[in-house]
Coordinates of C-alpha atoms in Angstrom, one line a residue:
M184 CA 6.9 162.7 125.7
E185 CA 9.7 162.6 123.6
L186 CA 12.0 162.2 126.6
I187 CA 10.0 159.7 128.2
V188 CA 9.7 157.5 125.1
A189 CA 13.7 157.8 124.8
E190 CA 14.1 156.8 128.5
I191 CA 11.9 153.8 128.0
V192 CA 13.7 152.6 124.8
S193 CA 17.2 153.1 126.5
F194 CA 15.9 150.9 129.6
F195 CA 15.0 147.9 127.2
I196 CA 18.3 148.4 125.4
V197 CA 20.4 148.7 128.7
A198 CA 18.1 145.7 130.1
A199 CA 18.9 143.4 126.9
I200 CA 22.7 144.0 127.1
L201 CA 22.8 143.2 130.9
I202 CA 20.6 139.9 130.2
E203 CA 23.0 138.9 127.3
H204 CA 26.3 139.8 129.1
R205 CA 25.1 137.8 132.2
R206 CA 24.3 135.1 130.1
S207 CA 27.3 135.0 128.2
Q208 CA 29.5 135.5 131.5
N209 CA 27.5 132.2 132.8
G210 CA 27.6 133.5 136.5
S211 CA 31.4 133.0 136.4
K212 CA 31.9 136.4 137.8
P213 CA 30.2 137.6 140.9
L214 CA 28.0 140.2 140.2
E215 CA 30.0 143.1 142.5
Q216 CA 33.0 142.2 140.5
D217 CA 31.3 142.4 136.8
S218 CA 31.9 146.4 136.1
I219 CA 29.8 145.9 133.1
A220 CA 26.8 144.3 135.1
S221 CA 27.1 146.9 137.9
V222 CA 27.2 150.0 135.3
A223 CA 24.4 148.8 134.0
L224 CA 22.1 148.3 136.8
S225 CA 23.1 151.4 138.3
Y226 CA 22.0 153.0 134.7
L227 CA 18.8 151.1 134.9
F228 CA 18.2 152.4 138.1
Y229 CA 18.6 155.8 137.0
L230 CA 16.4 155.0 134.0
A231 CA 13.4 153.9 136.1
V232 CA 13.0 157.0 138.4
A233 CA 13.7 159.1 135.9
I234 CA 10.7 157.7 133.6
I235 CA 8.7 157.8 137.0
T236 CA 9.8 161.7 137.7
H237 CA 8.7 162.5 134.2
L238 CA 5.6 160.7 134.2
S239 CA 4.7 162.4 136.8
M240 CA 5.8 165.9 135.7
R241 CA 4.0 165.1 132.6
G242 CA 0.6 164.4 134.9
Y243 CA 0.5 160.7 133.5
L244 CA 1.2 159.7 137.1
H245 CA -0.4 160.9 140.3
L246 CA 1.6 160.6 143.2
V247 CA 1.3 161.4 146.8
P248 CA 3.4 164.4 147.6
W249 CA 5.7 162.5 149.9
F250 CA 6.4 159.6 147.5
S251 CA 6.9 162.3 144.5
I252 CA 9.4 164.0 146.7
G253 CA 11.2 160.4 147.2
I254 CA 11.0 159.7 143.7
T255 CA 12.6 163.2 142.6
L256 CA 15.3 162.8 145.2
A257 CA 16.1 159.8 144.0
H258 CA 16.3 160.7 140.8
M259 CA 18.9 163.4 141.6
L260 CA 21.2 160.7 143.7
A261 CA 20.8 158.1 140.7
I262 CA 22.5 160.4 138.3
P263 CA 25.8 160.7 140.4
T264 CA 25.5 157.1 141.6
Y265 CA 25.3 156.0 137.9
I266 CA 28.2 158.0 136.8
L267 CA 30.3 156.9 140.0
F268 CA 29.9 153.1 138.6
W269 CA 30.9 154.0 135.3
M270 CA 34.0 155.9 136.6
R271 CA 34.6 153.1 139.1
A272 CA 35.0 150.8 136.0
I273 CA 37.1 152.5 134.2
E274 CA 39.3 153.2 137.1
R275 CA 39.4 149.4 138.1
R276 CA 41.0 148.8 134.6
L277 CA 43.6 151.5 135.2
L278 CA 44.6 151.3 138.4
H279 CA 46.6 148.7 140.9
P280 CA 43.8 146.8 142.6
E281 CA 44.5 148.1 146.0
T282 CA 44.7 151.9 144.7
A283 CA 41.7 151.5 143.1
R284 CA 39.9 149.9 146.2
I285 CA 40.9 153.0 148.5
L286 CA 39.7 155.4 145.8
E287 CA 36.6 153.7 145.4
R288 CA 36.1 153.8 149.4
V289 CA 36.7 157.5 149.3
Q290 CA 34.5 158.1 146.3
F291 CA 31.5 156.2 147.9
S292 CA 31.7 157.6 151.2
L293 CA 31.3 161.5 149.5
L294 CA 28.3 159.7 147.6
G295 CA 27.1 158.2 150.8
L296 CA 27.5 162.0 152.2
A297 CA 25.6 163.3 149.4
A298 CA 22.8 161.1 150.0
I299 CA 22.4 161.9 153.7
V300 CA 22.7 165.5 153.3
T301 CA 20.2 165.5 150.5
F302 CA 17.5 163.4 152.6
S303 CA 18.2 165.5 155.9
D304 CA 17.2 168.6 153.7
L305 CA 13.6 167.2 153.8
A306 CA 13.3 168.8 157.3
L307 CA 15.5 171.9 156.5
R308 CA 14.4 173.0 152.9
K309 CA 17.5 175.1 151.6
L310 CA 18.5 172.8 149.3
F311 CA 15.4 171.9 147.4
V312 CA 12.4 173.6 147.0
F313 CA 9.3 171.7 146.3
S314 CA 6.1 172.3 144.7
P315 CA 2.7 171.3 146.2
I316 CA 2.9 167.7 144.2
G317 CA 6.3 167.2 145.2
L318 CA 8.2 168.4 142.3
I319 CA 11.5 170.3 142.4
V320 CA 11.0 174.0 141.6
D321 CA 14.2 175.7 142.9
G322 CA 17.1 175.5 145.0
R323 CA 21.0 174.9 144.8
G324 CA 20.7 171.3 145.5
V325 CA 21.0 170.3 141.7
L326 CA 23.7 172.1 141.3
Y327 CA 26.0 170.3 144.0
I328 CA 24.8 167.0 142.8
L329 CA 26.2 167.9 139.2
F330 CA 29.2 169.4 141.0
L331 CA 29.6 165.8 142.4
C332 CA 29.3 164.0 139.2
A333 CA 31.8 166.4 137.7
L334 CA 34.1 165.7 140.5
F335 CA 33.7 161.8 139.6
I336 CA 34.8 162.1 136.0
F337 CA 37.7 164.5 136.6
V338 CA 39.1 161.9 139.1
Q339 CA 38.6 159.1 136.5
M340 CA 40.2 161.6 133.8
Y341 CA 43.1 162.3 135.7
V342 CA 43.9 158.7 136.5
L343 CA 43.5 158.3 132.7
V344 CA 46.2 161.0 132.0
L345 CA 48.6 158.9 134.5
R346 CA 48.1 155.8 132.8
W347 CA 48.0 157.2 129.0
R348 CA 50.8 155.5 127.7
R349 CA 50.2 152.0 129.6
I350 CA 46.9 151.2 127.5
P351 CA 46.2 150.6 124.3
G352 CA 44.9 153.6 122.0
Y353 CA 41.3 152.4 121.1
V354 CA 40.5 151.8 125.4
R355 CA 42.0 155.2 126.0
N356 CA 39.8 156.8 123.3
L357 CA 36.6 155.0 124.5
F358 CA 37.2 156.1 128.2
L359 CA 38.2 159.7 126.9
F360 CA 35.1 160.0 124.7
S361 CA 32.5 158.8 127.6
S362 CA 34.1 160.8 130.1
F363 CA 33.9 163.9 127.6
F364 CA 30.2 163.2 126.5
L365 CA 29.1 162.7 130.2
L366 CA 30.5 166.3 131.1
L367 CA 28.6 167.4 127.9
S368 CA 25.6 165.9 129.2
L369 CA 25.7 167.5 132.8
V370 CA 26.1 170.8 131.2
F371 CA 22.9 170.4 129.0
F372 CA 20.9 169.2 131.8
Q373 CA 21.7 172.4 134.2
W374 CA 22.3 175.2 131.6
F375 CA 20.2 174.2 128.7
K376 CA 17.7 172.1 130.8
Q377 CA 17.7 169.5 128.2
P378 CA 18.3 166.0 130.1
Y379 CA 18.1 164.6 126.7
L380 CA 21.8 164.3 126.0
L381 CA 22.5 162.5 129.3
G382 CA 20.0 159.5 128.6
L383 CA 20.9 159.4 124.6
S384 CA 24.7 159.6 125.4
S385 CA 24.7 157.3 128.2
T386 CA 23.1 154.8 126.2
F387 CA 25.2 155.1 123.4
M388 CA 28.3 155.1 124.9
L389 CA 27.3 151.8 127.2
L390 CA 26.3 149.9 124.2
L391 CA 29.6 151.1 122.4
S392 CA 31.3 150.0 125.9
Y393 CA 29.4 146.6 125.6
L394 CA 30.7 146.1 121.9
V395 CA 34.5 146.9 123.3
W396 CA 34.0 144.4 126.0
Q397 CA 32.6 141.7 123.6
R398 CA 35.8 142.6 121.4
R399 CA 38.1 142.2 124.6
E400 CA 36.1 138.5 125.1
L401 CA 37.6 137.4 122.1
T402 CA 41.1 138.1 123.4
L403 CA 40.6 136.0 126.6
D404 CA 41.7 132.9 126.9
L405 CA 38.9 130.3 127.4
L406 CA 39.9 128.3 130.2
T407 CA 41.7 130.6 132.7
R408 CA 39.6 134.1 131.5
I409 CA 42.8 135.8 131.4
P410 CA 44.2 137.6 128.0
N411 CA 45.2 135.4 125.3
Y412 CA 48.2 135.1 123.1
T413 CA 46.2 137.8 120.4
A414 CA 46.0 140.3 123.5
Y415 CA 49.4 139.7 124.4
L416 CA 50.8 140.5 120.6
E417 CA 48.4 143.9 120.6
H418 CA 50.0 144.7 123.9
L419 CA 53.4 144.3 122.7
K420 CA 52.4 146.7 119.7
H421 CA 51.5 149.3 122.2
V422 CA 54.7 148.8 123.9
V423 CA 56.9 148.9 120.6
R424 CA 55.0 152.2 119.5
T425 CA 55.1 153.8 122.4
A426 CA 58.6 152.8 123.3
Q427 CA 58.2 152.0 126.7
E428 CA 60.8 150.6 129.1
T429 CA 59.1 147.3 130.0
T430 CA 60.5 144.1 132.0
I431 CA 58.6 140.9 129.9
L432 CA 58.5 137.5 131.8
M433 CA 57.7 134.2 130.2
L434 CA 56.8 131.4 132.0
D435 CA 57.1 127.5 131.2
I436 CA 55.6 125.1 133.5
E437 CA 58.2 122.4 133.1
N438 CA 56.7 119.0 132.3
F439 CA 53.0 119.8 132.7
R440 CA 52.3 116.8 130.7
L441 CA 53.2 114.7 133.6
I442 CA 50.7 116.6 135.8
N443 CA 47.9 115.4 133.1
D444 CA 49.2 112.0 133.1
R445 CA 49.3 111.6 136.7
Y446 CA 46.2 113.6 137.8
G447 CA 43.9 113.7 134.8
N448 CA 43.1 116.5 132.4
A449 CA 40.4 117.8 134.6
H450 CA 43.0 118.5 137.7
G451 CA 45.2 119.8 135.1
D452 CA 42.7 122.5 134.0
V453 CA 42.0 123.3 137.4
F454 CA 45.6 123.9 138.3
L455 CA 46.4 126.1 135.3
Q456 CA 43.5 128.2 136.3
R457 CA 44.5 128.8 140.0
F458 CA 48.0 129.1 138.6
A459 CA 46.6 132.2 136.5
T460 CA 44.6 133.9 139.3
K461 CA 47.5 133.7 141.6
L462 CA 49.6 135.2 139.2
E463 CA 47.4 138.0 138.7
T464 CA 47.1 138.7 142.3
S465 CA 50.4 138.3 143.6
I466 CA 51.9 140.2 140.4
P467 CA 49.4 143.1 140.0
S468 CA 51.6 145.7 138.5
G469 CA 51.5 144.4 134.7
P470 CA 48.9 141.9 132.8
V471 CA 49.4 138.2 133.3
F472 CA 48.9 136.3 129.8
R473 CA 48.1 132.6 128.8
L474 CA 50.2 132.3 125.2
F475 CA 49.4 128.7 125.0
G476 CA 49.0 125.5 127.0
N477 CA 51.5 125.8 129.9
R478 CA 53.3 129.0 128.9
F479 CA 52.8 132.3 130.1
A480 CA 53.5 135.8 130.0
I481 CA 53.7 139.0 132.1
I482 CA 54.6 142.5 131.0
L483 CA 55.5 145.2 133.9
P484 CA 57.0 148.5 133.8
H485 CA 60.7 148.3 133.9
Q486 CA 62.3 146.5 137.1
S487 CA 65.4 146.9 138.9
H488 CA 67.6 143.8 139.5
N489 CA 66.1 143.8 142.9
G490 CA 62.8 144.0 141.5
I491 CA 63.2 141.2 139.0
V492 CA 64.7 139.0 142.4
R493 CA 61.5 139.9 144.1
I494 CA 58.9 138.8 141.4
V495 CA 61.0 135.9 140.6
K496 CA 60.6 134.9 144.4
D497 CA 57.3 135.5 144.3
I498 CA 56.3 133.3 141.5
R499 CA 58.8 130.6 142.9
S500 CA 56.5 130.8 146.0
I501 CA 53.4 130.4 144.1
T502 CA 54.7 127.2 142.3
N503 CA 56.3 125.8 145.2
E504 CA 53.4 125.9 147.6
G505 CA 51.1 124.3 144.4
F506 CA 47.7 124.0 145.1
L507 CA 45.2 121.6 146.9
I508 CA 42.9 120.4 144.2
E509 CA 40.2 117.6 145.5
E510 CA 42.9 116.4 148.6
M511 CA 45.3 116.3 145.9
H512 CA 48.6 118.8 146.6
I513 CA 49.8 120.1 142.9
S514 CA 52.9 122.0 142.6
C515 CA 54.9 122.4 139.7
H516 CA 58.6 124.0 138.4
V517 CA 58.6 126.9 135.9
N518 CA 61.5 128.2 133.7
I519 CA 61.3 131.9 133.3
A520 CA 62.8 133.9 130.4
I521 CA 63.3 137.6 130.6
V522 CA 64.0 140.5 128.2
E523 CA 64.1 143.9 129.1
S524 CA 62.5 146.5 126.1
P525 CA 63.1 148.5 124.1
L526 CA 65.5 146.3 122.6
K527 CA 67.9 147.1 119.5
T528 CA 65.6 147.2 116.4
N529 CA 62.3 147.8 119.0
T530 CA 59.8 145.6 117.0
V531 CA 57.5 143.0 118.2
E532 CA 59.2 140.1 116.2
E533 CA 62.6 141.0 118.1
I534 CA 60.8 140.9 121.4
V535 CA 58.9 137.6 120.9
E536 CA 62.1 135.9 119.1
S537 CA 64.2 137.0 122.1
L538 CA 61.7 135.3 124.5
D539 CA 61.6 132.4 122.7
Y540 CA 65.5 132.0 122.4
T541 CA 65.8 132.6 126.0
M542 CA 63.4 130.2 126.7
A543 CA 65.2 127.5 124.4
E544 CA 68.7 128.6 126.3
I545 CA 66.9 127.6 129.6
K546 CA 65.7 124.1 128.2
E547 CA 69.1 123.3 126.5
R548 CA 71.2 124.4 129.7
R549 CA 69.3 122.8 132.2
R550 CA 71.3 124.1 135.0
L551 CA 69.5 127.7 135.1
S552 CA 66.0 128.0 135.2
V553 CA 65.9 132.0 134.7
I554 CA 67.9 133.9 132.1
I555 CA 67.7 137.5 131.3
F556 CA 68.3 138.0 127.8
N557 CA 70.9 140.6 126.9
Q558 CA 73.0 142.0 124.3
K559 CA 75.6 139.2 124.9
L560 CA 73.2 136.9 123.7
V561 CA 72.2 138.6 120.4
P562 CA 75.2 136.7 118.4
L563 CA 74.3 133.3 119.8
R564 CA 71.0 134.1 118.7
Q565 CA 71.8 135.4 115.4
R566 CA 73.8 132.2 115.0
K567 CA 71.1 130.0 115.8
L568 CA 68.7 131.5 113.6
D569 CA 71.6 131.4 110.9
V570 CA 71.9 127.8 111.0
L571 CA 68.1 127.1 110.9
S572 CA 68.3 128.9 107.9
V573 CA 71.1 126.9 106.5
L574 CA 69.1 123.8 107.7
R575 CA 66.1 124.8 105.6
R576 CA 68.4 125.5 102.4
A577 CA 70.3 122.2 103.2
V578 CA 67.0 120.4 103.1
V579 CA 66.6 121.3 99.5
K580 CA 70.4 121.6 98.5
E581 CA 71.1 118.0 99.6
S582 CA 75.0 119.0 98.4
M583 CA 75.3 121.0 101.6
V584 CA 74.7 117.6 103.6
K585 CA 78.0 115.8 104.1
V586 CA 78.8 112.5 105.6
L587 CA 81.8 111.6 107.4
Y588 CA 82.9 107.9 108.5
Q589 CA 84.3 107.2 111.4
P590 CA 85.8 103.3 111.3
I591 CA 84.6 100.6 114.3
I592 CA 87.8 98.4 114.8
A593 CA 88.0 95.2 115.6
T594 CA 90.5 94.7 118.7
K595 CA 92.3 91.6 117.7
D596 CA 93.6 92.6 114.7
N597 CA 92.8 96.4 114.3
H598 CA 90.5 95.8 110.9
I599 CA 87.7 97.7 110.1
I600 CA 84.6 95.8 110.6
A601 CA 81.8 98.6 110.3
A602 CA 81.6 102.5 110.4
E603 CA 79.2 105.0 111.9
A604 CA 78.1 107.6 109.7
L605 CA 78.0 111.0 110.6
M606 CA 76.1 114.1 109.3
R607 CA 77.8 117.3 109.0
I608 CA 76.0 120.5 107.3
E609 CA 78.5 122.7 105.3
D610 CA 78.0 126.2 104.3
D611 CA 79.8 129.0 102.2
R612 CA 79.4 131.2 104.8
L613 CA 79.3 129.6 108.2
G614 CA 81.8 126.9 107.2
M615 CA 81.3 123.3 108.6
I616 CA 78.7 123.1 111.3
S617 CA 78.8 120.2 113.5
P618 CA 75.8 118.1 115.1
G619 CA 76.0 119.6 118.4
E620 CA 74.9 122.6 116.8
F621 CA 72.4 122.0 114.3
I622 CA 70.6 118.9 115.5
P623 CA 69.0 120.8 118.4
A624 CA 68.0 123.2 115.9
A625 CA 66.9 120.6 113.3
E626 CA 64.4 118.8 115.9
M627 CA 63.0 122.1 117.3
A628 CA 62.2 123.2 113.4
G629 CA 60.7 119.6 112.6
L630 CA 63.8 119.0 109.9
I631 CA 65.4 116.3 111.6
S632 CA 63.5 113.7 109.5
P633 CA 64.2 115.2 106.4
L634 CA 67.9 115.2 107.2
T635 CA 67.9 111.6 108.2
E636 CA 66.4 110.7 104.8
I637 CA 69.2 112.6 103.4
M638 CA 71.8 110.4 105.1
V639 CA 70.0 107.5 104.6
R640 CA 70.1 108.3 100.6
K641 CA 73.6 109.1 100.8
V642 CA 74.8 106.1 102.7
S643 CA 72.8 103.7 100.5
T644 CA 74.1 105.1 97.5
F645 CA 77.8 105.1 98.9
L646 CA 77.1 101.2 99.7
K647 CA 75.6 100.6 96.3
N648 CA 78.1 102.0 94.3
H649 CA 81.2 100.5 96.3
E650 CA 79.6 97.3 96.6
Q651 CA 82.9 95.1 96.2
Q652 CA 85.1 97.8 98.6
A653 CA 82.0 97.7 101.2
S654 CA 81.6 93.8 101.0
H655 CA 83.9 93.3 104.0
L656 CA 81.8 95.7 106.1
S657 CA 79.5 94.3 109.0
H658 CA 77.3 97.6 108.4
I659 CA 77.4 101.2 108.4
S660 CA 75.3 102.6 111.2
I661 CA 73.3 105.9 111.2
N662 CA 71.8 107.6 114.0
I663 CA 67.9 108.2 114.0
S664 CA 66.0 110.3 116.0
A665 CA 63.1 110.1 118.3
D666 CA 61.0 112.0 115.8
D667 CA 62.2 109.4 113.1
L668 CA 61.3 106.6 115.1
H669 CA 57.7 107.8 116.5
S670 CA 57.0 108.8 112.6
A671 CA 54.4 106.8 111.3
E672 CA 55.5 107.5 107.8
F673 CA 59.1 107.3 108.7
A674 CA 59.4 103.5 107.6
R675 CA 57.4 103.8 104.4
R676 CA 59.9 107.0 103.0
I677 CA 63.1 104.9 104.0
L678 CA 62.1 101.6 102.5
D679 CA 61.2 103.7 99.6
I680 CA 64.7 105.0 99.3
I681 CA 66.2 101.4 100.0
E682 CA 64.2 100.3 96.9
Q683 CA 65.1 103.5 94.6
T684 CA 68.9 103.0 95.3
K685 CA 68.9 99.2 95.2
V686 CA 71.3 98.7 98.2
D687 CA 71.8 95.9 100.5
A688 CA 69.7 96.7 103.2
G689 CA 71.6 94.1 105.7
K690 CA 74.3 96.6 105.3
L691 CA 72.6 99.2 106.9
S692 CA 71.9 99.8 110.5
F693 CA 70.2 102.4 112.7
E694 CA 71.6 103.9 116.2
V695 CA 69.1 104.4 118.8
T696 CA 69.2 105.3 122.6
E697 CA 67.3 103.7 125.5
S698 CA 65.5 107.1 126.0
M699 CA 63.8 106.8 122.7
L700 CA 62.3 103.4 123.7
L701 CA 61.0 104.5 127.2
S702 CA 57.5 105.6 125.9
P703 CA 56.9 102.8 123.2
S704 CA 54.5 103.8 120.8
D705 CA 52.4 101.6 117.7
S706 CA 54.4 103.5 115.4
V707 CA 57.6 102.7 116.9
H708 CA 56.8 99.1 117.2
K709 CA 55.6 99.1 113.5
N710 CA 58.5 101.0 112.2
W711 CA 61.0 98.7 113.9
N712 CA 59.2 95.3 112.5
A713 CA 59.0 97.0 109.2
F714 CA 62.9 97.6 109.5
T715 CA 63.9 94.3 110.7
E716 CA 61.8 92.2 108.1
R717 CA 63.6 94.1 105.7
G718 CA 67.1 93.0 107.1
I719 CA 68.1 96.4 108.5
H720 CA 70.1 96.3 111.9
F721 CA 69.6 97.9 115.3
L722 CA 72.3 99.1 117.5
L723 CA 71.7 100.4 121.2
D724 CA 73.8 103.9 121.7
D725 CA 75.1 105.5 124.6
F726 CA 74.4 102.5 126.9
G727 CA 75.5 103.1 130.3
T728 CA 74.4 106.6 130.8
G729 CA 71.8 106.5 133.3
Y730 CA 68.8 104.6 131.7
S731 CA 70.5 101.4 131.1
N732 CA 68.1 98.3 132.0
L733 CA 67.8 94.9 131.1
T734 CA 64.3 95.1 130.0
T735 CA 65.5 97.4 127.0
L736 CA 68.2 94.6 126.0
V737 CA 65.9 91.6 126.2
S738 CA 62.9 93.1 124.6
K739 CA 64.7 94.5 121.4
P740 CA 67.4 92.5 119.3
F741 CA 69.9 94.3 119.2
D742 CA 73.1 93.3 117.2
F743 CA 75.7 95.5 118.9
V744 CA 75.6 97.7 122.0
K745 CA 77.6 100.5 122.0
L746 CA 79.1 101.6 125.4
D747 CA 79.2 105.2 125.8
R748 CA 82.3 107.0 126.0
S749 CA 81.9 108.0 129.6
L750 CA 82.6 104.7 130.8
V751 CA 86.0 104.3 129.2
S752 CA 87.2 107.9 130.0
N753 CA 86.0 107.3 133.8
A754 CA 88.8 105.7 135.7
T755 CA 88.0 107.3 139.2
N756 CA 86.3 104.3 140.2
N757 CA 89.1 101.8 138.6
Y758 CA 86.3 101.3 135.8
E759 CA 84.3 98.8 138.1
L760 CA 81.1 100.2 136.3
L761 CA 82.4 99.2 132.8
S762 CA 83.6 95.7 134.5
L763 CA 79.8 95.0 135.8
I764 CA 78.4 96.4 132.3
T765 CA 80.6 94.5 130.3
G766 CA 79.9 91.2 132.6
M767 CA 76.4 91.3 132.1
L768 CA 76.3 92.1 128.3
K769 CA 78.7 88.9 127.8
H770 CA 76.2 87.0 129.8
L771 CA 73.6 88.0 127.4
G772 CA 75.7 87.3 124.6
L773 CA 75.5 90.4 123.2
S774 CA 78.4 91.9 121.1
M775 CA 79.8 95.3 122.2
V776 CA 81.4 98.5 120.7
A777 CA 83.5 100.8 123.3
E778 CA 83.0 104.4 122.1
G779 CA 85.4 107.3 122.6
V780 CA 88.6 105.5 122.9
E781 CA 91.2 108.2 122.8
T782 CA 94.5 106.8 124.3
K783 CA 96.6 103.4 124.7
E784 CA 95.7 103.0 128.4
Q785 CA 91.8 103.0 127.6
L786 CA 92.4 100.3 124.7
E787 CA 94.3 98.5 126.8
V788 CA 91.3 98.7 129.4
V789 CA 88.5 98.0 126.7
M790 CA 90.9 94.8 125.7
R791 CA 91.1 93.7 129.2
E792 CA 87.3 93.7 129.8
G793 CA 86.8 91.3 126.7
I794 CA 85.4 94.2 124.3
Q795 CA 85.6 92.9 120.9
F796 CA 85.3 96.2 119.0
V797 CA 86.0 100.0 119.5
Q798 CA 85.3 103.4 117.9
G799 CA 87.3 106.4 118.9
Y800 CA 90.1 108.8 118.4
Y801 CA 93.0 106.7 119.0
F802 CA 92.3 104.9 115.8
S803 CA 90.6 107.7 113.5
K804 CA 88.5 110.9 113.7
P805 CA 85.4 110.8 111.3
V806 CA 86.8 111.3 107.9
S807 CA 85.8 112.1 104.3
E808 CA 84.1 109.3 101.9
E809 CA 87.4 109.3 99.9
Q810 CA 89.7 108.7 103.0
F811 CA 87.3 105.9 104.0
L812 CA 87.1 104.5 100.7
R813 CA 91.1 104.3 100.6
W814 CA 91.1 102.3 103.9
L815 CA 88.4 100.2 102.1
S816 CA 90.3 99.5 99.0
G817 CA 93.6 98.9 100.8
S818 CA 94.2 97.0 104.0
M819 CA 91.0 97.3 105.9
C820 CA 93.4 98.0 108.8
I821 CA 94.2 101.0 110.7
I822 CA 97.4 101.5 112.8
P823 CA 96.7 103.1 116.0
K824 CA 98.3 106.5 116.8
A825 CA 101.6 106.5 118.6

């Protein structure tokens, strides 16, 4: 009677697990693809026929002999059926999908053959001998059924050994213990005539598996239903701990925001779901992870160069083909950063940093959309990390931020009429760091606004301390970034600095580029007005580089337009573009500054076009505050180089 009670309790436990599991899945996965559901259903079938059989054996149910025989045989076949579904769930997790399907067909064929032989024996009566009421009393049939169960378990254990190093420790321990307990249960079932262990251990292991599945649910991305960033880090830890040779790909869908803007967020979500599904089916040799937003990762066994090329082509074909979503065809471009492990120190942090660095290199270079990280990039990565460390210290220790001044010269008399303040970062170990190196790092780390504030403070202090010498200057300009201009708090902090230093705000100007104004926001508009009301001027920088349009010039009251150095240095078209642009700006009544004037010939071209002001190495490189002050205290005139 205790056995029947245990089986009934197990039945309700498993039924509850199944109901809760399907509810949480919300029908997102078909029943035949849901491993937990298929195992639970096969076990419920085993428990149902076991309860009926044992009630009949105890005399609580009186069945006609033919029905009793059928239930008894179903009970015997339910054992290998349930074990096969359990082993199949594990094999699906361990094997390539196509390999798992082939093994599944072979195993189900064996089970089908066993069912045919079992029910055919009703006529032969050689495998099973039944009592008058239809219960098995003798025969070798039970032994071959148990042998089939053991075969399924041993096949799964063999697969587990083959894939041992490729799966996390807690997962392989669960698989190993479940297989061991099932084998032990079969031994007790046959040799000790104790079916208790099979039922109890199966219920316990199924409950434990469900809890592990629930844990795994926490590591699945809610949108795409593939492993998330937490699972990615866990997998990397396993890779590092076992010193596996792997090829790791990080995928970044370029400008995905534009897909959301054009087609809507709902279509963008569907695109990500289909993209993730396609990656899983097209690159089945390794797990696919969604790290965040539009970024994915694939961790593969070590690939040869040809293997990497083939995988990249497969990914390219997915993105080029795109997806048809509600009659709208959406495709994309993807950047791919590749790292091969183990690396030098073989840590998770090293792998993550190497992938991030490689992706940053792709976005910085633009010409390349696939880069494989190698040891040649290590010094470059270390340099960038060192620069980032210096920047963080410079924000606190302002003396590390140096201001150089490059004069702006009036072409009619070579007099200094203004200057541009240029930032440099000086470190005891790295020396003087140029803007081309530290500005991208500062923007990436969110340090550009604090650095801009330091520049404004230093330039304001210079102007205040040397009011007399600077009185003849029209202004000193400072470059500000898009992050600065879009920050709601930026104007308040800058105006506070002006109040503290008591500088004449009219002596300050900010240089902005057209690209910063293409998507104006409320904060940009408010900041612009706050500065202009206080007397700060704006210069349009790098005009003529591709964004140039009349709307920007007319809609914003710029005091100067700085012509990009490419217009001045480009003699191949006989300066026709320079002539067109200067003619337009003259018509609008705008003052112009020609940047990058380095030769006498360029200066002559600039003067011929009627450009009033120039800036460039022909007159002066950016100089220290002391040198600039000597010019201001002297004749205010710079003689061009010979």
